[in-house]
XYZ file of C-alpha atoms in Angstrom:
570
model
C 87.213 72.802 146.384
C 90.284 71.922 148.213
C 91.572 74.201 150.901
C 95.014 74.945 149.542
C 93.477 76.438 146.372
C 92.905 79.586 148.304
C 96.513 79.915 149.338
C 97.411 81.250 145.832
C 95.556 84.509 146.669
C 98.226 85.321 149.161
C 100.792 84.888 146.404
C 98.873 86.664 143.703
C 99.239 83.705 141.430
C 96.995 83.002 138.465
C 96.601 79.867 136.392
C 98.982 77.777 134.672
C 99.427 78.658 131.000
C 97.473 81.315 129.261
C 100.225 83.638 128.428
C 101.350 85.904 125.650
C 103.285 89.156 125.403
C 101.757 92.461 124.411
C 103.035 95.818 123.275
C 100.257 98.291 123.884
C 100.361 102.004 123.026
C 104.147 101.961 122.875
C 104.541 100.300 126.319
C 107.200 97.625 126.809
C 106.040 94.004 126.348
C 104.589 92.579 129.590
C 104.275 88.776 129.962
C 100.818 87.437 130.604
C 99.998 85.950 133.968
C 100.973 82.372 134.316
C 100.022 79.510 136.570
C 102.973 79.438 138.852
C 104.628 82.901 138.564
C 103.358 86.032 140.420
C 102.118 88.498 137.842
C 104.431 91.456 137.216
C 103.528 94.808 138.457
C 101.527 96.256 135.508
C 102.203 99.613 133.939
C 99.615 102.348 134.060
C 97.240 100.742 131.588
C 97.812 97.028 130.644
C 95.206 94.424 129.668
C 95.888 90.822 130.523
C 94.186 87.411 130.442
C 91.712 87.152 133.355
C 92.756 83.925 135.003
C 92.010 82.327 138.343
C 94.231 79.487 139.386
C 96.416 78.062 142.020
C 99.987 77.249 143.045
C 101.610 73.801 143.549
C 100.414 72.149 146.746
C 102.091 69.681 149.045
C 99.836 66.599 149.082
C 101.792 64.112 147.044
C 103.039 66.498 144.327
C 106.518 65.038 144.405
C 105.346 61.843 142.810
C 104.462 63.491 139.482
C 106.666 66.602 138.935
C 106.291 66.109 135.177
C 102.450 66.778 135.445
C 103.403 70.433 136.240
C 105.827 70.859 133.316
C 108.717 71.582 135.708
C 112.237 72.205 134.413
C 114.712 69.448 135.139
C 117.625 70.602 137.229
C 120.904 68.904 137.960
C 120.604 66.369 140.768
C 123.647 67.727 142.528
C 121.643 70.938 143.057
C 120.348 69.317 146.164
C 123.788 68.358 147.438
C 124.970 64.805 148.236
C 123.265 62.414 150.656
C 119.733 63.737 150.643
C 117.506 60.731 151.293
C 113.956 60.311 150.236
C 112.471 61.045 153.686
C 114.570 64.268 153.910
C 113.506 65.158 150.448
C 109.854 64.756 151.384
C 110.270 66.763 154.531
C 111.955 69.597 152.566
C 109.366 69.495 149.865
C 106.543 69.838 152.359
C 108.217 72.766 154.006
C 108.807 74.345 150.584
C 105.202 73.859 149.602
C 104.088 75.732 152.707
C 106.650 78.491 152.410
C 105.714 81.165 149.965
C 109.213 82.603 150.130
C 111.201 79.554 149.313
C 112.954 79.677 145.894
C 111.037 77.819 143.105
C 114.365 76.245 142.037
C 114.523 74.193 145.223
C 110.889 73.256 144.903
C 111.469 72.082 141.235
C 114.596 70.203 142.150
C 113.102 68.385 144.973
C 109.988 67.289 142.994
C 112.026 66.226 140.029
C 114.640 64.246 142.035
C 111.950 62.080 143.795
C 109.839 61.613 140.669
C 112.938 60.389 138.873
C 113.820 57.857 141.451
C 110.553 56.009 141.775
C 106.996 55.674 140.259
C 104.638 55.820 143.197
C 100.922 54.701 142.810
C 98.607 57.812 142.817
C 95.750 57.643 145.241
C 92.474 59.363 144.562
C 93.007 62.479 146.709
C 96.392 63.019 145.163
C 95.045 62.611 141.678
C 92.247 65.151 142.495
C 94.840 67.585 143.636
C 96.864 67.248 140.559
C 94.035 67.800 138.244
C 92.677 70.760 140.205
C 96.182 72.341 140.351
C 96.351 72.198 136.470
C 93.001 74.118 136.242
C 92.190 77.862 135.992
C 89.636 80.179 134.526
C 89.649 83.312 132.196
C 86.927 85.768 132.762
C 85.458 88.537 130.698
C 82.069 90.335 130.928
C 80.367 88.139 128.440
C 82.178 84.877 128.605
C 84.061 82.670 131.106
C 86.520 79.959 130.132
C 87.317 76.955 132.336
C 90.874 75.761 131.487
C 92.755 72.588 132.307
C 95.816 70.928 131.034
C 97.311 67.445 131.710
C 100.784 66.828 130.098
C 101.946 63.471 128.891
C 105.146 64.768 127.208
C 108.059 66.087 129.117
C 108.027 69.005 128.559
C 104.462 69.491 127.637
C 104.059 70.353 124.029
C 100.735 72.008 124.338
C 100.045 75.707 125.190
C 96.734 77.287 126.260
C 96.178 80.986 125.720
C 93.490 83.636 126.494
C 93.457 87.196 125.536
C 91.207 90.298 125.569
C 91.098 92.736 122.688
C 89.803 96.132 124.083
C 87.420 98.081 121.713
C 87.279 101.683 122.826
C 86.857 102.940 126.365
C 84.084 100.428 127.121
C 85.424 97.178 128.659
C 82.185 95.458 127.946
C 82.864 95.746 124.247
C 86.176 94.015 124.495
C 86.705 90.928 122.220
C 87.892 87.927 124.258
C 89.971 85.148 122.486
C 90.892 81.647 123.410
C 93.510 79.403 121.805
C 94.701 75.810 121.968
C 98.229 75.385 120.540
C 99.122 71.752 120.119
C 102.774 71.309 119.348
C 104.569 68.279 117.907
C 108.230 67.281 117.622
C 108.804 69.534 120.658
C 107.244 72.522 122.242
C 109.223 75.228 120.383
C 106.561 76.107 117.703
C 103.750 76.214 120.221
C 105.819 78.406 122.450
C 106.339 80.719 119.482
C 102.689 80.889 118.681
C 101.947 81.522 122.407
C 104.087 84.569 122.284
C 103.009 86.020 119.009
C 99.762 84.695 117.418
C 97.301 86.734 119.427
C 99.360 89.890 118.819
C 99.397 89.141 115.074
C 95.638 88.736 114.923
C 95.044 91.799 116.950
C 97.224 93.860 114.698
C 95.512 92.673 111.489
C 92.079 93.309 112.977
C 93.145 96.872 113.976
C 94.720 97.623 110.588
C 91.607 96.545 108.768
C 89.274 98.504 111.123
C 87.554 95.429 112.260
C 87.478 96.457 115.876
C 86.422 100.014 115.240
C 83.144 99.383 113.539
C 80.056 97.165 113.898
C 80.880 93.584 112.934
C 78.632 91.847 110.465
C 78.003 88.085 109.908
C 80.523 86.492 107.536
C 82.439 89.744 107.443
C 85.185 89.275 104.852
C 87.490 91.753 106.500
C 87.494 89.780 109.788
C 88.056 86.476 108.019
C 90.849 87.793 105.858
C 92.507 89.555 108.887
C 92.691 86.279 110.809
C 93.961 84.363 107.754
C 96.598 87.009 107.026
C 97.837 86.877 110.612
C 98.201 83.181 110.541
C 100.006 83.001 107.248
C 102.270 85.923 107.970
C 103.390 84.378 111.251
C 104.101 81.000 109.670
C 106.111 82.789 107.032
C 108.244 84.344 109.591
C 109.157 80.979 110.819
C 109.778 79.217 107.436
C 111.675 81.934 105.698
C 113.985 82.852 108.703
C 116.896 81.014 107.104
C 116.459 82.916 103.798
C 116.568 86.349 105.436
C 119.788 88.365 105.033
C 120.470 88.586 108.760
C 120.654 84.805 108.996
C 123.925 84.670 107.110
C 125.462 87.105 109.572
C 124.533 85.088 112.584
C 126.835 82.919 114.505
C 126.553 79.118 114.162
C 124.777 78.627 117.469
C 122.447 81.562 116.826
C 121.510 79.863 113.487
C 120.749 76.572 115.353
C 118.530 78.412 117.864
C 116.674 80.453 115.094
C 115.810 77.294 113.135
C 114.365 75.400 116.070
C 110.804 76.771 115.953
C 110.620 76.083 112.307
C 111.668 72.352 112.492
C 109.117 71.406 115.154
C 105.453 72.178 114.492
C 102.159 73.131 116.025
C 98.435 73.116 115.360
C 96.440 76.192 116.292
C 92.811 76.593 117.210
C 91.677 80.131 118.049
C 88.288 81.413 118.903
C 87.470 85.220 118.612
C 84.259 86.535 120.133
C 82.521 89.873 119.445
C 80.118 90.410 122.349
C 78.367 93.401 120.636
C 77.089 91.245 117.864
C 77.437 87.790 119.585
C 79.356 86.558 116.609
C 81.886 83.767 117.431
C 84.534 82.932 114.881
C 86.830 79.814 115.237
C 89.980 79.604 113.188
C 91.635 76.150 112.924
C 94.906 74.739 111.641
C 95.424 71.086 112.356
C 93.650 68.471 114.353
C 92.618 70.277 117.506
C 88.835 70.694 117.635
C 86.079 73.084 118.710
C 82.478 72.062 119.331
C 79.563 74.353 120.163
C 76.988 73.114 122.650
C 73.494 74.531 121.673
C 70.246 73.758 123.401
C 67.687 71.893 121.304
C 64.341 72.786 122.852
C 62.453 70.083 120.957
C 65.006 67.346 122.133
C 65.258 68.964 125.606
C 69.049 68.612 125.525
C 72.189 70.234 124.160
C 73.504 69.137 120.713
C 76.965 69.310 119.191
C 77.577 71.788 116.398
C 81.077 71.483 114.711
C 83.117 74.645 114.786
C 86.251 73.127 113.172
C 87.193 70.390 110.771
C 90.194 68.014 111.603
C 92.921 68.711 109.120
C 94.168 65.161 108.427
C 94.339 62.729 105.564
C 91.004 61.287 106.669
C 89.283 64.650 105.793
C 87.957 64.282 102.177
C 88.287 68.010 101.680
C 91.982 67.864 102.619
C 92.583 64.905 100.334
C 91.062 66.768 97.466
C 93.029 69.839 98.164
C 96.414 68.167 98.389
C 95.783 66.028 95.353
C 94.787 69.118 93.412
C 97.956 71.089 94.606
C 100.318 68.038 93.912
C 98.917 66.180 90.945
C 100.211 62.718 90.466
C 102.092 62.520 93.782
C 99.393 61.006 96.050
C 101.023 62.622 99.175
C 98.393 61.009 101.606
C 98.577 57.454 102.848
C 94.913 56.372 102.762
C 95.417 53.767 105.575
C 97.102 56.146 108.089
C 95.773 59.434 106.849
C 99.389 60.883 107.049
C 100.840 63.431 104.694
C 104.216 62.118 103.790
C 104.478 60.753 107.296
C 102.911 63.518 109.360
C 99.545 63.268 111.011
C 98.142 66.615 110.076
C 97.659 68.387 106.692
C 97.914 71.888 108.190
C 100.308 73.184 110.627
C 102.752 76.001 111.695
C 106.420 75.223 111.382
C 107.247 71.691 110.149
C 109.801 73.056 107.721
C 110.688 69.625 106.356
C 107.242 69.556 104.586
C 107.632 73.213 103.419
C 111.301 73.560 102.345
C 112.851 71.979 99.403
C 114.629 68.720 100.020
C 117.916 70.259 99.201
C 117.447 73.007 101.823
C 116.371 70.475 104.504
C 119.477 68.324 103.711
C 121.643 71.512 104.166
C 120.019 72.281 107.547
C 120.472 68.685 108.596
C 124.137 68.460 107.588
C 125.247 71.968 108.821
C 123.076 72.679 111.934
C 121.962 69.352 113.295
C 118.612 69.789 111.701
C 116.035 67.029 111.782
C 116.418 64.205 109.312
C 115.109 64.924 105.842
C 112.138 62.910 104.466
C 113.090 59.898 102.419
C 114.607 60.616 98.986
C 112.067 61.382 96.356
C 109.181 62.104 98.699
C 109.447 65.956 98.817
C 108.857 66.891 95.172
C 106.674 70.138 95.135
C 106.652 71.638 98.575
C 104.964 73.005 100.580
C 102.676 70.167 101.506
C 101.396 71.728 104.709
C 99.749 75.144 105.127
C 98.988 77.432 108.015
C 95.955 78.906 106.395
C 93.137 78.540 108.812
C 89.563 77.357 108.094
C 87.165 79.730 109.865
C 83.581 78.781 110.973
C 81.184 81.379 112.408
C 78.145 81.135 114.622
C 75.991 83.685 116.362
C 75.961 82.756 120.030
C 72.539 82.234 121.605
C 71.816 83.285 125.123
C 69.071 82.343 127.522
C 68.219 79.801 130.267
C 70.361 77.334 128.293
C 73.052 79.556 126.666
C 75.618 78.249 124.251
C 78.966 76.895 125.278
C 82.223 76.129 123.293
C 84.533 73.283 123.937
C 88.029 73.637 122.561
C 90.611 70.886 123.016
C 93.785 69.361 121.645
C 93.534 65.952 120.058
C 94.606 64.348 123.328
C 90.880 64.788 124.478
C 89.347 63.946 121.061
C 91.447 60.680 120.722
C 89.155 59.195 123.462
C 86.042 61.263 123.598
C 83.537 62.074 120.725
C 82.228 65.586 120.191
C 78.700 64.363 121.152
C 79.768 62.886 124.419
C 81.896 65.926 125.167
C 78.714 68.076 124.953
C 76.835 65.604 127.078
C 79.800 65.797 129.611
C 79.458 69.557 129.874
C 75.627 69.366 130.138
C 75.887 67.117 133.108
C 78.400 69.525 134.751
C 75.849 72.386 134.382
C 73.294 70.449 136.292
C 75.535 70.807 139.478
C 77.827 73.881 138.915
C 77.509 77.365 137.606
C 80.199 78.782 135.232
C 80.753 81.759 137.660
C 81.436 79.661 140.768
C 85.211 80.010 140.607
C 84.985 83.829 140.223
C 82.445 84.044 143.059
C 84.799 82.021 145.210
C 87.760 84.128 144.261
C 85.915 87.427 145.163
C 84.842 85.906 148.483
C 88.373 84.690 149.294
C 89.986 87.956 148.330
C 87.545 89.884 150.528
C 88.644 87.504 153.311
C 92.316 88.258 152.536
C 91.700 92.008 152.901
C 89.656 91.668 156.126
C 91.672 89.080 157.977
C 94.896 88.675 156.060
C 93.914 85.076 155.262
C 91.889 83.477 152.602
C 88.871 81.583 153.561
C 89.954 77.900 153.756
C 87.732 75.102 152.561
C 88.120 71.331 152.668
C 85.845 69.454 150.316
C 87.082 66.240 148.565
C 84.561 64.324 146.608
C 82.966 61.199 148.071
C 84.848 58.836 145.812
C 83.005 55.864 147.038
C 79.569 57.426 146.139
C 80.149 57.115 142.474
C 82.355 54.107 141.668
C 82.459 51.540 138.858
C 84.565 48.350 138.818
C 83.978 47.956 135.090
C 87.184 49.328 133.575
C 85.620 48.974 129.974
C 89.166 48.479 128.384
C 90.261 46.687 125.209
C 93.517 45.995 123.539
C 94.090 47.854 120.194
C 95.863 45.325 117.904
C 96.785 48.055 115.311
C 98.373 50.360 117.826
C 99.580 47.700 120.274
C 98.303 49.421 123.321
C 95.555 48.903 125.984
C 92.787 51.466 125.471
C 89.562 52.387 127.193
C 86.088 53.336 126.120
C 84.594 56.716 127.041
C 80.780 57.116 127.293
C 78.242 59.015 129.385
C 77.609 55.916 131.524
C 81.045 56.423 133.083
C 80.748 60.107 133.699
C 80.991 61.611 137.102
C 80.459 65.315 138.208
C 82.827 66.389 141.011
C 85.129 69.153 139.834
C 84.118 72.825 140.083
C 86.382 73.503 137.042
C 84.717 72.151 133.858
C 88.031 71.683 132.268
C 89.254 69.388 134.966
C 85.789 67.683 134.835
C 86.299 66.970 131.179
C 89.829 65.501 131.640
C 88.724 63.283 134.539
C 85.929 61.824 132.524
C 88.161 61.333 129.480
C 90.492 59.361 131.700
C 87.966 57.156 133.438
C 85.315 59.138 135.242
C 83.814 56.899 137.892
C 86.150 54.113 136.956
C 88.390 55.024 139.802
C 91.148 52.421 139.250
C 91.401 53.437 135.548
C 91.720 56.978 136.488
C 94.375 56.317 139.067
C 96.288 54.142 136.698
C 96.367 56.674 133.959
C 97.394 59.341 136.405
C 100.270 57.093 137.576
C 101.850 56.663 134.268
C 104.942 58.826 133.684
C 106.715 59.950 130.549
C 108.105 58.803 128.265
C 105.901 55.688 128.723
C 102.731 57.713 129.193
C 103.014 59.145 125.629
C 102.453 55.701 124.205
C 99.099 55.602 126.078
C 97.807 59.206 125.766
C 98.803 62.545 124.430
C 98.993 65.908 126.253
C 95.421 66.999 126.881
C 94.448 70.677 126.906
C 90.831 71.844 127.346
C 88.965 75.255 127.356
C 85.289 75.181 127.954
C 83.869 78.712 127.281
C 80.456 79.553 128.717
C 78.659 82.509 127.162
C 76.389 84.712 129.378
C 76.221 87.864 131.463
C 79.212 87.811 133.779
C 79.531 91.657 134.040
C 78.777 91.856 137.680
C 81.425 89.461 138.710
C 84.070 90.365 135.993
C 83.705 94.076 136.872
C 83.677 93.523 140.663
C 86.329 95.797 142.306
C 87.625 92.994 144.440
C 88.148 90.835 141.304
C 89.789 93.552 139.372
C 92.030 94.242 142.324
C 93.009 90.652 142.693
C 93.761 90.221 139.037
C 95.265 93.676 138.518
C 93.134 93.921 135.462
C 92.703 97.031 133.328
C 92.132 96.570 129.528
C 93.649 98.774 126.883
C 93.709 98.974 123.186
C 95.807 96.370 121.220
C 98.667 97.701 119.146
C 98.269 98.148 115.324
C 101.834 96.979 114.894
C 102.658 93.403 113.991
C 104.654 91.518 116.641
C 108.347 91.261 115.950
C 109.379 87.574 116.418
C 112.819 87.347 117.929
C 114.101 84.499 115.821
C 117.358 86.253 114.819
C 119.609 88.537 117.078
């Protein structure tokens, strides 16, 4: 792993985006650790996501500020007359100075990225990918996380949580989520703040966390469904609530924003006491379980979700049943009155009446209504999740779960994704990042400095000149094929490994080209890609290591039984 990854230990920084707020035992809400912000000093007992990650690094980061989802600042923030060489020098100094204000760092990277598109070389691309990666640890599972934006800002969110069950931290329920937004990031941001809290509250209120879990437990299923539907209702009905009429005009515009954009949601909940894994899905993100087939001598793919689009026969039947005679799905595109998914949070234009959407549009700059006569019997979309359950199997070849937004599945099949992880397991162990963090943190305590390592892959050792691309006449874009013959195993983080192979693998020129593309043009080629690969096993020794707990300031506590209070209205 590249040397500068260890520098984050000096800044107490954890990975990029697995964040949500919590209110535990009456304590104030504390933001989850993020990729680039130092974690806040925790109160006496606070649980948080267990994440290992890194800060921005110097080597070429200025060429792709957008990759890091950085806010755009006014160009005059830098002052007049700052040339490119001076900007590079200041950026390099900022990267190596843990005290420098992040505003200057963000402004420098955005200024240079906006002025030119520079070709990305392989070491720089490697740094980009690794800097977007992190891990979330619990005693019975470890998640390898990576995200590569294409939109500016990124519309995806990645979340990881831990529901404590009693005083035993080994009994805590870890959760993982992929929140794939569309028409902007606002709905995904809303879910990032509130979805995990809502699910935790429903599980507590139905006593699901305080008793032994059973297979296909209706209480658990209903708790998750109730949380999803309740939270979507908070979005969609905000404008019908009495406080809305008392708000100022600008407050109304702000309150409506998360309801007008939309988001898919994929959430996995794991009970380590019974090894029961439940995956709840709304939309077209996907979860796939990798399970060892002893007879075949390889891992096979077990679906843990179904894509909610107009190409899903079950969704076609449901929508035709709920809206007889309307035929809301275009069979050629699979779209529901123009939208690519049949289930989602937000997306008020498919849930409100046409009259109300026109009112929002004409009074508060709302999004344009659907064509006249299209919206007859809303809602056409629902946030009710489909839930699939499996009992995780452990052993020499333990199960693993791949969760990803459709940006990955647009180019990689479920079966090839499982092969990709299996190849990774032949070289790396899921606990490698944690072991490295413990080692580095020990070095920090002993010498005041992390142990520095320099280890770029030998890019020439695995190289293919066969780009294996083709031009898609329907979508009018150059595409590329993804198959195991192109896979390469170089990244310690399995999430980064998945994204690299989805974008070319050993086809180095293809990978460089895709990493060089910048928004908005990049969005016509690929979507935001967010990946979590969860490995199940016994990680108690590492997760409970005093050095690790000290580094992550981790101490679990019981989730609140109170539903979160979304701050949509003042």
